[in-house]
mmCIF file of C-alpha atoms in Angstrom:
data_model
loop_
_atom_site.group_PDB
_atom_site.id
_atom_site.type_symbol
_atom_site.label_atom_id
_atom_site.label_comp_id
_atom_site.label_asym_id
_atom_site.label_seq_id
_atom_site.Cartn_x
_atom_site.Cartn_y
_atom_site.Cartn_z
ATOM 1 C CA UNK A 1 180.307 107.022 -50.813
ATOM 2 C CA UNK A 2 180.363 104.296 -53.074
ATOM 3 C CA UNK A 3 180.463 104.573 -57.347
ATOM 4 C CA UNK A 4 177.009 104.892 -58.610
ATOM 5 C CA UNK A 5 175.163 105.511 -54.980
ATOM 6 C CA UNK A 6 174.956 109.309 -55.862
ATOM 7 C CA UNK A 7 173.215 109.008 -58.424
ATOM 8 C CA UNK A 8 170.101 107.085 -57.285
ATOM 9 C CA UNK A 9 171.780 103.546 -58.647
ATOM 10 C CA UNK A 10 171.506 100.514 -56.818
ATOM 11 C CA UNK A 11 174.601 98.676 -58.141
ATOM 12 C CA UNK A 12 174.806 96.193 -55.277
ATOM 13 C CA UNK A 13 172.054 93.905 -56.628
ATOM 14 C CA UNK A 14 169.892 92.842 -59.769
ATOM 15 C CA UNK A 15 170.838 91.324 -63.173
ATOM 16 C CA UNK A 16 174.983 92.458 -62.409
ATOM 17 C CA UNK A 17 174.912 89.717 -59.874
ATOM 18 C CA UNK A 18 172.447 87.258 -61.430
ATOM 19 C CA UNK A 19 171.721 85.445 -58.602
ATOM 20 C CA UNK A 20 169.220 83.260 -60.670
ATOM 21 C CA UNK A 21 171.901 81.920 -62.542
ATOM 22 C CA UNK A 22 174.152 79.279 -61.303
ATOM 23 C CA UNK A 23 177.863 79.585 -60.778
ATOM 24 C CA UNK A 24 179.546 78.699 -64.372
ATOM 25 C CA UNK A 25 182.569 75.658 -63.851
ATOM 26 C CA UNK A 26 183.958 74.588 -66.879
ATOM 27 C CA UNK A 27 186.933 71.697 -66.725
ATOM 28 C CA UNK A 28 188.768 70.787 -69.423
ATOM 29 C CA UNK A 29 186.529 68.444 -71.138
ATOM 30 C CA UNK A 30 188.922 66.052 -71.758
ATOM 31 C CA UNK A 31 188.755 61.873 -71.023
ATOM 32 C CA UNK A 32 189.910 61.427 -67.250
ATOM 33 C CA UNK A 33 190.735 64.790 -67.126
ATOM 34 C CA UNK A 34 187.728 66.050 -64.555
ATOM 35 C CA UNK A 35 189.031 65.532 -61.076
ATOM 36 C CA UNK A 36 192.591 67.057 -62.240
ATOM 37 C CA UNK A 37 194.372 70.037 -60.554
ATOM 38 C CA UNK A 38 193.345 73.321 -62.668
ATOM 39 C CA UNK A 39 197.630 73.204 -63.471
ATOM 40 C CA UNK A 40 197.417 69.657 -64.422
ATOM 41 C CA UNK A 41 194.315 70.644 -66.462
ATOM 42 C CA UNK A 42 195.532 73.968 -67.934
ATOM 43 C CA UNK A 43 198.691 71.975 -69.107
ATOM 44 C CA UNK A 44 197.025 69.136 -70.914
ATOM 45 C CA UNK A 45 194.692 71.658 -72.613
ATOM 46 C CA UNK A 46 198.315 73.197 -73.798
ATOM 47 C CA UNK A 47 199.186 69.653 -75.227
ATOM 48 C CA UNK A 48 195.139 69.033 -76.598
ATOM 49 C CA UNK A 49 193.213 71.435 -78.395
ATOM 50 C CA UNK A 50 190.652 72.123 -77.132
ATOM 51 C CA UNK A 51 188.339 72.803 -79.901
ATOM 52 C CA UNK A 52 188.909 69.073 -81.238
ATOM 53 C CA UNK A 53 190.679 67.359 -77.718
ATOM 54 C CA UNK A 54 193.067 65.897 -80.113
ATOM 55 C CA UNK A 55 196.696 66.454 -80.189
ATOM 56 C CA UNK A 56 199.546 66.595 -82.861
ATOM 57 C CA UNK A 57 202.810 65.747 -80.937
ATOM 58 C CA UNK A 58 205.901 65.399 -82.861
ATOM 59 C CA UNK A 59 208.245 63.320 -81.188
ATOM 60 C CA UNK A 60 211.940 63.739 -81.522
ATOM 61 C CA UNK A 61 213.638 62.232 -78.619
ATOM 62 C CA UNK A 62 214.892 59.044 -80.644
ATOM 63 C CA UNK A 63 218.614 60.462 -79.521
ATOM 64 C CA UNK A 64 218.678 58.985 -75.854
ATOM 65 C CA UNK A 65 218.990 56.126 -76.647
ATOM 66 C CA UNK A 66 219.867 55.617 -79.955
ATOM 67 C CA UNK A 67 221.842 58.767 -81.188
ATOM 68 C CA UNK A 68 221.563 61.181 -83.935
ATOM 69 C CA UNK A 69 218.490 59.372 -85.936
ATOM 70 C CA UNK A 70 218.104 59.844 -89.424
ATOM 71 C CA UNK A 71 216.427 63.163 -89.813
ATOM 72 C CA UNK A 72 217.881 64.369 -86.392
ATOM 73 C CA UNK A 73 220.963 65.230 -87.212
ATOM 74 C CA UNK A 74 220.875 69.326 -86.923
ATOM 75 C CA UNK A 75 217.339 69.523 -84.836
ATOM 76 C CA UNK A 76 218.025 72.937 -85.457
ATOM 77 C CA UNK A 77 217.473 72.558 -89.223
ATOM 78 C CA UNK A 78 215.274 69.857 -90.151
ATOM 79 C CA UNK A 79 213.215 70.221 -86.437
ATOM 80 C CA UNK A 80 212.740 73.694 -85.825
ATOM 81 C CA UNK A 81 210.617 74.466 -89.188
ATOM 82 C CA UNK A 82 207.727 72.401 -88.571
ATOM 83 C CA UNK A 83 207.266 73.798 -84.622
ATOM 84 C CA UNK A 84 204.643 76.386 -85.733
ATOM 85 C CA UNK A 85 202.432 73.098 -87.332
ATOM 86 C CA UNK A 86 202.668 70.765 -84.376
ATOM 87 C CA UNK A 87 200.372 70.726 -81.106
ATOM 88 C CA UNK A 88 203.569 69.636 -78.916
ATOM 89 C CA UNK A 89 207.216 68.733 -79.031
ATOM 90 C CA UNK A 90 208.337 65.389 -77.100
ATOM 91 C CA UNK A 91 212.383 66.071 -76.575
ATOM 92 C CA UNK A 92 214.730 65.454 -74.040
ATOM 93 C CA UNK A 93 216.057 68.803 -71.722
ATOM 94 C CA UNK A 94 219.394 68.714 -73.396
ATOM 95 C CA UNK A 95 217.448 69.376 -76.943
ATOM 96 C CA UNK A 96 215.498 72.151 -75.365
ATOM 97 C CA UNK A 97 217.813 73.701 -73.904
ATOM 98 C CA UNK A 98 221.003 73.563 -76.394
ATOM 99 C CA UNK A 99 218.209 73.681 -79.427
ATOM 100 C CA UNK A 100 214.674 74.053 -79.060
ATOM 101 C CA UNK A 101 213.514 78.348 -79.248
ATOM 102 C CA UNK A 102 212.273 79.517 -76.119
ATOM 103 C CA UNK A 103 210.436 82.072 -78.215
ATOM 104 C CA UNK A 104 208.697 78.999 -80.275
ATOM 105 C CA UNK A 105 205.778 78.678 -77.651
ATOM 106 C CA UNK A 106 205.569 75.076 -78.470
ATOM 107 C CA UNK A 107 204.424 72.965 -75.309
ATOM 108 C CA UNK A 108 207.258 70.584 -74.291
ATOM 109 C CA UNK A 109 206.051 67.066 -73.395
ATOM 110 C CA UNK A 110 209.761 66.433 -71.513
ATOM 111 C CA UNK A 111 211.468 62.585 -71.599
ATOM 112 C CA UNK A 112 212.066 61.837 -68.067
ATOM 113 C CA UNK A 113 213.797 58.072 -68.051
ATOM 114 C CA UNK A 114 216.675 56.676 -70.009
ATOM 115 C CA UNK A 115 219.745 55.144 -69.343
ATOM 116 C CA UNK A 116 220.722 52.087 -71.851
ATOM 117 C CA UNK A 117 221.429 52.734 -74.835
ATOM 118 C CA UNK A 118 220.462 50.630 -78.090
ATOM 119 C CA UNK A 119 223.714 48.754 -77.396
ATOM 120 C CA UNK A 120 221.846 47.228 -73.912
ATOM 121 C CA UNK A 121 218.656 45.861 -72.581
ATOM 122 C CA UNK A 122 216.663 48.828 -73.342
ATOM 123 C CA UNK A 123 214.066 48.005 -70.287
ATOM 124 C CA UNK A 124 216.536 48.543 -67.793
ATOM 125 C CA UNK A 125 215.765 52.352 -67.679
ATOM 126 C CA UNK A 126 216.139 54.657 -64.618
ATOM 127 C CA UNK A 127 214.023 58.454 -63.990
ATOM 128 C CA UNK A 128 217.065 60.346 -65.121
ATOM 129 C CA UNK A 129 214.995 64.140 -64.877
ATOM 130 C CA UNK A 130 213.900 65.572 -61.446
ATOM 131 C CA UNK A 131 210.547 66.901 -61.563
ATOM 132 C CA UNK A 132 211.997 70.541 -59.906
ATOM 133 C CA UNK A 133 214.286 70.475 -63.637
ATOM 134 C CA UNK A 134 211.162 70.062 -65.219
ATOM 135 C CA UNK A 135 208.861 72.830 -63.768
ATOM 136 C CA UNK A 136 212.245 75.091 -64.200
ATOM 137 C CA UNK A 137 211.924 74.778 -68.402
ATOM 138 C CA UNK A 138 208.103 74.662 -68.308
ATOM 139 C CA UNK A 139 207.519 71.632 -69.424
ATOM 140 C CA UNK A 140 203.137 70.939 -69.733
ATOM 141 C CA UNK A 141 203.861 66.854 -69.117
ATOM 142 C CA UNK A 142 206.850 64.717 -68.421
ATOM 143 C CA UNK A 143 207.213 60.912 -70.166
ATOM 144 C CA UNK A 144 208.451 57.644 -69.226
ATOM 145 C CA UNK A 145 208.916 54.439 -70.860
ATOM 146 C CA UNK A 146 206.982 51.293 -69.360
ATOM 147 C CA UNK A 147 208.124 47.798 -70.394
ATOM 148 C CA UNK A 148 204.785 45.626 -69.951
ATOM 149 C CA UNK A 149 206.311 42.430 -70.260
ATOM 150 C CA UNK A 150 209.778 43.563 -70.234
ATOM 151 C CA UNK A 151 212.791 42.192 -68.226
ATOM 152 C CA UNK A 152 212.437 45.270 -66.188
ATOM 153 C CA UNK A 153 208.760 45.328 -66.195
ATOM 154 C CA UNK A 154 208.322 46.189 -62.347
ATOM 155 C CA UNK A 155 211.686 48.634 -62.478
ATOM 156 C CA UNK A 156 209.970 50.701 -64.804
ATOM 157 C CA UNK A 157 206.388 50.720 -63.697
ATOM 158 C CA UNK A 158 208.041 51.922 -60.600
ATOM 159 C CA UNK A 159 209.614 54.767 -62.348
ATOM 160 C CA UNK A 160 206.122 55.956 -63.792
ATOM 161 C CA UNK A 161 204.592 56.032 -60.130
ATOM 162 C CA UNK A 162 207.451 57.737 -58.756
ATOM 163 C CA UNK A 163 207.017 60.340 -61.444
ATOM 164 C CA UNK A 164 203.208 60.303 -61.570
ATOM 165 C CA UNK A 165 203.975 60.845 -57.417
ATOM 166 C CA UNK A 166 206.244 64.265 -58.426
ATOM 167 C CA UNK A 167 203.493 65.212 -60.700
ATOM 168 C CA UNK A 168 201.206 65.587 -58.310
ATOM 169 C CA UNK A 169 203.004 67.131 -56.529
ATOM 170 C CA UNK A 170 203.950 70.015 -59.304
ATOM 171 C CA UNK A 171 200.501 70.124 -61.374
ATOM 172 C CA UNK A 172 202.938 68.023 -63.988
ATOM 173 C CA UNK A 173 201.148 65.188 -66.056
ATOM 174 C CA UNK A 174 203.041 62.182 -66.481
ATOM 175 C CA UNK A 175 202.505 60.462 -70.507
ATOM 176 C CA UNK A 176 203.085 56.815 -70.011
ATOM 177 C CA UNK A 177 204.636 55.402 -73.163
ATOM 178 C CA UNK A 178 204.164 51.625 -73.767
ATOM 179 C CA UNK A 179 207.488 50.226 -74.803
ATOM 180 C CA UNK A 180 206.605 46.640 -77.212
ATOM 181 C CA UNK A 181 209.915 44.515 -77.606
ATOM 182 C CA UNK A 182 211.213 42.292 -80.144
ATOM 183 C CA UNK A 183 209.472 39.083 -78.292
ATOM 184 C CA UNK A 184 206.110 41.021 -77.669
ATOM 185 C CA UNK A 185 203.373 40.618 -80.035
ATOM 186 C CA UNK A 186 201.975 44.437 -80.891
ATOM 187 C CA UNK A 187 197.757 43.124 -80.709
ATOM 188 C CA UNK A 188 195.015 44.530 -78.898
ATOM 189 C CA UNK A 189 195.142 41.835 -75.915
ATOM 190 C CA UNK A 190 198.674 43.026 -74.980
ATOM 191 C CA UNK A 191 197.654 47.027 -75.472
ATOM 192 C CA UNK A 192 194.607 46.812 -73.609
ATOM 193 C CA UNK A 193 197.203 45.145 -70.489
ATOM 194 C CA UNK A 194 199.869 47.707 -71.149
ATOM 195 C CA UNK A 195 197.579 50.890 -71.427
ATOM 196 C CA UNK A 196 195.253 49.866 -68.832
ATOM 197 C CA UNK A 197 197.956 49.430 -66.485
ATOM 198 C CA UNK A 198 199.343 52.519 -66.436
ATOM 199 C CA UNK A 199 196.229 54.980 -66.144
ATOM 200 C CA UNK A 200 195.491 52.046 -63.221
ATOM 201 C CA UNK A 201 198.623 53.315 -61.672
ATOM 202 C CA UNK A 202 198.453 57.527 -62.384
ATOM 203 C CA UNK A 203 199.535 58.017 -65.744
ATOM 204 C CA UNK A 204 197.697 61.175 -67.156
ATOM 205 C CA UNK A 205 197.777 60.014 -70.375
ATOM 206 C CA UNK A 206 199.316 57.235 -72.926
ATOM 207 C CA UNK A 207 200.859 56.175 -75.975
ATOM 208 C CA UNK A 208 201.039 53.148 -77.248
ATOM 209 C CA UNK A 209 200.871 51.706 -81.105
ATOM 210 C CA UNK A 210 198.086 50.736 -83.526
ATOM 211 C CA UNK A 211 196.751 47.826 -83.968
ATOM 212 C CA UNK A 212 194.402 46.884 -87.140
ATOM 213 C CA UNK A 213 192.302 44.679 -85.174
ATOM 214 C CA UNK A 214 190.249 45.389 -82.320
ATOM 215 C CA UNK A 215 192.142 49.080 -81.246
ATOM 216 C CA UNK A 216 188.711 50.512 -80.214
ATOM 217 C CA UNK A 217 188.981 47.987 -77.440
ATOM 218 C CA UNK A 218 192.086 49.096 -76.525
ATOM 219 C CA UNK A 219 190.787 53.471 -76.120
ATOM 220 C CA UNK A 220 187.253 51.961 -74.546
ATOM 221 C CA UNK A 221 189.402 50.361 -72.401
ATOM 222 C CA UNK A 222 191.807 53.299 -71.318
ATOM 223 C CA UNK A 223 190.208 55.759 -68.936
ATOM 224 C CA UNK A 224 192.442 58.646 -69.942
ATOM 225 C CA UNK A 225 194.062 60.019 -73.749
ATOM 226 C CA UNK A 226 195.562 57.433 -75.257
ATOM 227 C CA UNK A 227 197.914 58.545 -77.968
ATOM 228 C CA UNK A 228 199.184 56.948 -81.143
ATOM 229 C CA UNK A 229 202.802 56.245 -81.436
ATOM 230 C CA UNK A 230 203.972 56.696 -85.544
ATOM 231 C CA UNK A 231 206.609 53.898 -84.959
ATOM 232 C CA UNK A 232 208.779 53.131 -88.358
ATOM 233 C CA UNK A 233 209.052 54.995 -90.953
ATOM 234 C CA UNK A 234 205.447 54.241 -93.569
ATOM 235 C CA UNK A 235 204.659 55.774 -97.115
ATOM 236 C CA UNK A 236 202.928 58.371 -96.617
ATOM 237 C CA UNK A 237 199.422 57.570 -97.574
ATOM 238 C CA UNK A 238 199.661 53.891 -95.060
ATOM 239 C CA UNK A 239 201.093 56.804 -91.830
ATOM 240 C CA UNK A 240 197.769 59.181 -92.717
ATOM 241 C CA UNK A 241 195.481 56.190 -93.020
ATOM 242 C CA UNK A 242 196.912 54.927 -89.967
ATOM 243 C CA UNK A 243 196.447 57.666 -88.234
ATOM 244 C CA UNK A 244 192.725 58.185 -89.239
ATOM 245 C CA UNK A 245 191.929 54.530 -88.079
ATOM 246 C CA UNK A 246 193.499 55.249 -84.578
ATOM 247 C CA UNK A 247 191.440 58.769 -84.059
ATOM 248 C CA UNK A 248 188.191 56.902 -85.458
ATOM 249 C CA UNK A 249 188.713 54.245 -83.498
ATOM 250 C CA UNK A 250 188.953 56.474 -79.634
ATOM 251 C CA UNK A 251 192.420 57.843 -79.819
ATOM 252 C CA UNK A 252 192.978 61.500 -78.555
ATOM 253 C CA UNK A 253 195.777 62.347 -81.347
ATOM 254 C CA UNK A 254 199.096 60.991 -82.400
ATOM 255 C CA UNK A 255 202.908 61.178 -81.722
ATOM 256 C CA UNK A 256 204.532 61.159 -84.875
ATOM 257 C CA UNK A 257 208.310 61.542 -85.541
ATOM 258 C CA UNK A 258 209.822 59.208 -88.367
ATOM 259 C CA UNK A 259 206.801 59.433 -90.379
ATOM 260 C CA UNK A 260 207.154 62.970 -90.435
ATOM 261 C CA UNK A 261 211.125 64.115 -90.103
ATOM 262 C CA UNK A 262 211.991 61.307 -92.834
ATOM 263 C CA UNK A 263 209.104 62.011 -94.926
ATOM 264 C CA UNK A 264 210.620 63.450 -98.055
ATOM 265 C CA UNK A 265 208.367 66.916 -97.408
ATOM 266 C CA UNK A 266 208.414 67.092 -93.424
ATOM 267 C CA UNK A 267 206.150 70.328 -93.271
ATOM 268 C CA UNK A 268 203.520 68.773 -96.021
ATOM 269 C CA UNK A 269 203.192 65.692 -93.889
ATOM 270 C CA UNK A 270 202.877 67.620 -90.882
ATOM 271 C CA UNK A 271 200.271 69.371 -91.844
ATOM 272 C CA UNK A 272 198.511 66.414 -93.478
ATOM 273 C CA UNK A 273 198.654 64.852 -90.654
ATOM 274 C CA UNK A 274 197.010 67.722 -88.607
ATOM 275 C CA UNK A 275 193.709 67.950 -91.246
ATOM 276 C CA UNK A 276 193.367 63.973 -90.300
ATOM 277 C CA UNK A 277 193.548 64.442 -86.435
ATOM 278 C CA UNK A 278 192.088 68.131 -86.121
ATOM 279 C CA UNK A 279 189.704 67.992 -89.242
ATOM 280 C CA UNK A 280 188.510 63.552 -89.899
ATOM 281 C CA UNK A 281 190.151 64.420 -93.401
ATOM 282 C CA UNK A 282 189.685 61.040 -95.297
ATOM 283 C CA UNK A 283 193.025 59.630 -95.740
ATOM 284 C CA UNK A 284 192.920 60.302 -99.349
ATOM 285 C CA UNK A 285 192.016 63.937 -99.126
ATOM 286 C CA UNK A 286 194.838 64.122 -96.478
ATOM 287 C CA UNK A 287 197.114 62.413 -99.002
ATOM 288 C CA UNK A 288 196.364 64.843 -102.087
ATOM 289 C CA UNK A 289 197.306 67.739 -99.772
ATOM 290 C CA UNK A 290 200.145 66.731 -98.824
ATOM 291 C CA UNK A 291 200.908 66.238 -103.193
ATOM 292 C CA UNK A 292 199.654 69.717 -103.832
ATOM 293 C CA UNK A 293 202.444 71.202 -101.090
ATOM 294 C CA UNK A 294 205.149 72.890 -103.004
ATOM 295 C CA UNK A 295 207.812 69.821 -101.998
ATOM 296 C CA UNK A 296 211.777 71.082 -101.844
ATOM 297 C CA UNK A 297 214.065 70.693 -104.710
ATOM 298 C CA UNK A 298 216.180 67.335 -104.789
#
């Protein structure tokens, strides 16, 4: 006899089933992010908070292509301390796996393409991570670099599809980074081309640089996360203010790494930087809290 029959209950039907209530479906509410796999959607919401659908990355994959970068030279001592404060790490799989704490719990946003060093034509990049590699460290995205306007433009658009392709395939988003050259003028004309073009062909999500003028056009005009790239190293206050501009202005978070690893108080910036992405902290207010933080000796 069924539980609860004995005793006079009726447990198949009434309020337990609520039949007057429709079926509850919640997607991640995040830009572009609706018709998603639930993987593709439950990784993104690893990278993006969900209370705020902003995102503090903190990228430190400078090395493949350019060696140990100022500030990454032990990634294990000047890296490793600011995990707990960041939203997600963007690293290459020999950093994770020779470095980065498994026990960290800090979402790995996984460079997928290299080959030429700073030595070479930097455009002329190949996929050099399988998508199988990885879903083996749990990686919630993989990136690639896209050369709009590059000598290897079409080379490396083709490398984003094929990933985007594997993605799909795993439940794996692919962050399209926009790559600006020497000859390339960094303006909202040439973002809105190199942004739009990638979440035209898959891309999940992107990064590409600030502009002062006009870089609401270029988030309006992205129909998925665009992400702010940190770029060279700023004082302090001009990387926060920055920043504030670019989430004001439509973006879904930044990817800092100079502007915080060479910042003379890594884990103060970090964590100013978090209050102006996570919180709208003016700037200034931003600024003073990273001044109050008890800053290391020397």
């Amino acid at each position: 006899m069924p539980d609860g029959e004995h005793r006079g209950d009726d447990l198949t039907a009434g309020a337990r089933f609520a039949p007057s209530v429709p079926a509850r479906q919640e997607p991640f509410p995040l830009k572009g992010c609706g018709a998603l796999d639930w993987g593709m959607q439950s990784r993104l919401a690893r990278i993006f908070r969900p209370e705020s659908g902003r995102t503090v990355m903190l990228a430190i994959d400078h090395g493949y292509f350019q060696g140990p970068t100022t500030g990454l030279e032990r990634v294990d001592l000047s890296i490793v301390p600011l995990l707990p404060y960041a939203d997600a790490l963007m690293t290459t799989r020999g950093m994770v796996r020779s470095t980065v704490p498994a026990a960290a719990r800090i979402p790995i946003v996984l460079r997928a393409s290299g080959g030429p060093s700073v030595l070479r034509e930097l455009s002329d990049e190949r996929l050099a991570v399988s998508m199988e590699d990885a879903a083996r460290i749990n990686a919630a995205a993989v990136a690639v670099q896209v050369f709009i306007g590059g000598e290897h433009e079409t080379q490396s658009v083709r490398n984003m599809t094929r990933l985007v392709d594997a993605g799909q395939r795993y439940g794996i988003p692919v962050l399209a980074v926009t790559a600006v050259g020497k000859e390339l003028t960094r303006d909202a004309r040439y973002l809105r081309l190199a942004t739009r073009i990638c979440a035209e062909l898959g891309a999940h999500f992107v990064k590409t640089y600030y502009c002062a003028a006009d870089f609401d056009t270029v988030t309006a005009a992205c129909p998925v996360p665009l992400v702010m790239a940190g770029g060279t190293k700023l004082p302090e206050l001009e990387a926060l203010t920055m920043a504030y501009r670019a989430v004001e202005e439509g973006a879904a978070g930044v990817d800092m790494g100079r502007n915080i690893f060479q910042s003379r108080d890594p884990v103060a910036m970090i964590r100013a930087v978090g209050a102006v992405v996570h919180e709208s902290a003016k700037p200034d207010d931003a600024y003073d809290q990273y001044l109050r933080e008890p800053h290391p000796a020397g």
